[in-house]
Structure formats: structure tokens, C-alpha cells
Short mmCIF file of C-alpha atoms and ligand atoms in Angstrom, two decimals:
data_model
loop_
_atom_site.label_atom_id
_atom_site.label_comp_id
_atom_site.label_asym_id
_atom_site.label_seq_id
_atom_site.Cartn_x
_atom_site.Cartn_y
_atom_site.Cartn_z
CA UNK A 1 6.33 -88.52 -97.37
CA UNK A 2 9.35 -90.80 -97.14
CA UNK A 3 10.26 -92.45 -93.89
CA UNK A 4 13.28 -94.16 -92.43
CA UNK A 5 11.99 -97.41 -93.94
CA UNK A 6 12.34 -96.02 -97.48
CA UNK A 7 15.93 -95.17 -96.60
CA UNK A 8 16.45 -98.77 -95.48
CA UNK A 9 14.98 -100.04 -98.78
CA UNK A 10 17.35 -97.70 -100.67
CA UNK A 11 20.31 -98.78 -98.49
CA UNK A 12 20.80 -95.14 -97.45
CA UNK A 13 20.87 -96.23 -93.80
CA UNK A 14 21.94 -99.61 -92.47
CA UNK A 15 19.62 -102.35 -91.28
CA UNK A 16 19.99 -106.03 -90.53
CA UNK A 17 18.08 -107.31 -93.56
CA UNK A 18 16.87 -110.90 -93.34
CA UNK A 19 14.81 -111.16 -96.55
CA UNK A 20 14.19 -109.21 -99.76
CA UNK A 21 12.31 -109.75 -102.98
CA UNK A 22 10.65 -107.52 -105.57
CA UNK A 23 7.66 -106.76 -103.33
CA UNK A 24 8.81 -106.78 -99.71
CA UNK A 25 11.76 -106.30 -97.39
CA UNK A 26 12.26 -107.77 -93.91
CA UNK A 27 14.77 -106.58 -91.32
CA UNK A 28 15.40 -106.73 -87.58
CA UNK A 29 13.68 -104.13 -85.43
CA UNK A 30 16.20 -101.67 -84.00
CA UNK A 31 14.60 -101.94 -80.54
CA UNK A 32 13.47 -105.55 -80.25
CA UNK A 33 10.57 -106.32 -77.92
CA UNK A 34 11.36 -110.06 -77.88
CA UNK A 35 14.19 -112.43 -78.88
CA UNK A 36 12.79 -112.43 -82.42
CA UNK A 37 11.45 -109.08 -83.69
CA UNK A 38 11.40 -108.62 -87.44
CA UNK A 39 9.69 -105.89 -89.46
CA UNK A 40 8.23 -106.90 -92.82
CA UNK A 41 7.37 -104.02 -95.14
CA UNK A 42 6.03 -103.55 -98.65
CA UNK A 43 8.54 -101.81 -100.91
CA UNK A 44 5.80 -99.44 -102.07
CA UNK A 45 5.37 -96.53 -99.68
CA UNK A 46 1.98 -97.22 -98.10
CA UNK A 47 1.57 -94.94 -95.10
CA UNK A 48 -1.01 -96.89 -93.11
CA UNK A 49 -3.52 -99.71 -93.45
CA UNK A 50 -6.02 -96.97 -94.34
CA UNK A 51 -4.04 -96.30 -97.53
CA UNK A 52 -4.07 -99.86 -98.88
CA UNK A 53 -5.57 -100.39 -102.33
CA UNK A 54 -6.50 -103.62 -104.12
CA UNK A 55 -3.28 -103.26 -106.13
CA UNK A 56 -1.37 -103.86 -102.91
CA UNK A 57 -2.84 -107.31 -102.36
CA UNK A 58 0.15 -109.21 -103.85
CA UNK A 59 2.59 -107.39 -101.55
CA UNK A 60 0.32 -107.81 -98.51
CA UNK A 61 -0.08 -111.50 -99.17
CA UNK A 62 3.67 -111.84 -99.65
CA UNK A 63 4.20 -110.25 -96.23
CA UNK A 64 2.35 -113.19 -94.65
CA UNK A 65 4.18 -115.89 -96.59
CA UNK A 66 7.50 -114.22 -95.73
CA UNK A 67 6.47 -114.02 -92.06
CA UNK A 68 5.66 -117.73 -92.07
CA UNK A 69 9.06 -118.55 -93.60
CA UNK A 70 11.04 -116.29 -91.26
CA UNK A 71 9.25 -117.78 -88.23
CA UNK A 72 10.06 -121.27 -89.45
CA UNK A 73 13.71 -120.39 -90.10
CA UNK A 74 13.97 -118.76 -86.65
CA UNK A 75 12.67 -121.94 -85.03
CA UNK A 76 9.66 -120.27 -83.41
CA UNK A 77 6.87 -121.54 -85.67
CA UNK A 78 5.80 -124.44 -83.49
CA UNK A 79 5.82 -122.50 -80.22
CA UNK A 80 4.07 -119.58 -81.87
CA UNK A 81 4.53 -115.89 -82.39
CA UNK A 82 2.54 -112.73 -83.03
CA UNK A 83 2.06 -110.62 -86.14
CA UNK A 84 1.13 -107.00 -85.45
CA UNK A 85 0.17 -104.16 -87.79
CA UNK A 86 -0.39 -100.87 -85.97
CA UNK A 87 -2.50 -98.18 -87.64
CA UNK A 88 -2.40 -94.49 -86.79
CA UNK A 89 -2.14 -92.97 -83.35
CA UNK A 90 -4.62 -95.11 -81.41
CA UNK A 91 -2.97 -98.18 -82.90
CA UNK A 92 0.45 -97.02 -81.72
CA UNK A 93 1.94 -96.50 -85.18
CA UNK A 94 5.16 -94.48 -85.14
CA UNK A 95 6.63 -95.01 -88.62
CA UNK A 96 4.35 -93.99 -91.50
CA UNK A 97 5.27 -96.80 -93.84
CA UNK A 98 3.03 -99.81 -93.34
CA UNK A 99 4.84 -102.64 -91.56
CA UNK A 100 4.15 -106.00 -89.98
CA UNK A 101 5.91 -106.84 -86.74
CA UNK A 102 6.86 -110.51 -86.34
CA UNK A 103 7.48 -110.98 -82.62
CA UNK A 104 8.34 -114.22 -80.84
CA UNK A 105 10.90 -116.33 -79.03
CA UNK A 106 9.17 -115.99 -75.67
CA UNK A 107 5.67 -116.28 -74.26
CA UNK A 108 4.08 -112.95 -75.19
CA UNK A 109 1.09 -112.95 -72.85
CA UNK A 110 -2.25 -111.37 -73.55
CA UNK A 111 -2.59 -109.37 -76.73
CA UNK A 112 -3.99 -106.25 -75.08
CA UNK A 113 -4.24 -105.00 -71.53
CA UNK A 114 -7.89 -105.12 -70.49
CA UNK A 115 -9.35 -101.84 -69.16
CA UNK A 116 -9.62 -101.90 -65.36
P1 LIG B 201 5.25 -98.92 -85.02
O1 LIG B 201 5.10 -98.40 -83.62
O2 LIG B 201 5.20 -97.80 -86.04
O3 LIG B 201 4.30 -100.04 -85.31
O4 LIG B 201 6.67 -99.59 -85.07
C1 LIG B 201 7.80 -98.97 -85.62
C2 LIG B 201 8.98 -99.88 -85.32
O5 LIG B 201 10.06 -99.45 -86.11
C3 LIG B 201 9.42 -99.83 -83.86
O6 LIG B 201 9.36 -101.14 -83.30
C4 LIG B 201 10.85 -99.29 -83.95
O7 LIG B 201 11.72 -99.89 -83.01
C5 LIG B 201 11.23 -99.62 -85.38
N1 LIG B 201 12.20 -98.70 -85.96
C6 LIG B 201 12.12 -97.34 -85.97
N2 LIG B 201 13.17 -96.80 -86.62
C7 LIG B 201 13.93 -97.86 -87.04
C8 LIG B 201 15.16 -97.93 -87.76
O8 LIG B 201 15.78 -96.94 -88.16
N3 LIG B 201 15.65 -99.18 -88.01
C9 LIG B 201 14.98 -100.31 -87.60
N4 LIG B 201 15.54 -101.49 -87.90
N5 LIG B 201 13.82 -100.27 -86.91
C10 LIG B 201 13.30 -99.05 -86.62
#
């Protein structure tokens, strides 16, 4: 089932696109959680990490090399940043087109809240 991200790939709805090639697209998150918050997605509609196949490995690898380049270009590589891929409801996934969040530009703190 198509999502809003497929519409962004097709230019049916606007997005602030920062990178595109034949395998992946990267654009600014509409509700940024930090000064830098970019979403990097495969162009193929992969719903979740559970739906990845070996054929997706080139696109998934590209997502990391694009993340590295965007972080460098944004000037946050040395200080550091976080890459997040949420999967399904317990993971907090809301858009059913696999995506990597690149988040940085401030100290992000612990990765997860520890149970009390
Ligand atoms: P998830 O919770 O699925 O890992 O993250 C989905 C992300 O997509 C959220 O951070 C949300 O702000 C972002 N998002 C949802 N709809 C749109 C949209 O139409 N445009 C953009 N640029 N980001 C979106």
C-alpha cells in the first residue's frame, strides 16, 4: 500500500529534498526532532525492516553512504549524530515505507529511556 513517501518520490506532494539517486531519496522531516532531521528512504516500497529481501541490499547500503555524506555536508559528522530505523508498532513506526532518520545538531542524550 502506498504511503506519503511514495507521493514524495513521485513529486505528488512537496518535500525539501536534499539528495536523490536511482536507489534512494533523502528529504527533511516535516516535524524535526533536532536541528538536523533528514529521512533517507529506498525508492522501492518496502513497508518495514521485516519486509527486506537480499535484493534490497544495494539500496540499504546506499542509505548509509548517503547518511554519512549528508552528515558531513551538514557539519555534524565530527560531533556525531544518530541513525534510527523504527519497525512496526513497538518500534514506533508511523509511515509504512522503510526509512532511516538522520538526527543531529544537538546532544541527543541516551538512546532509550530505561524502565523505572
Ligand atoms: P516513523 O515514526 O515512522 O519512524 O517516522 C515517520 C516520520 O515521517 C516522522 O518523523 C514524521 O515527522 C515524518 N513525516 C510524516 N509525514 C511526512 C511528510 O508528509 N513529509 C515529511 N517530510 N515528513 C513526514
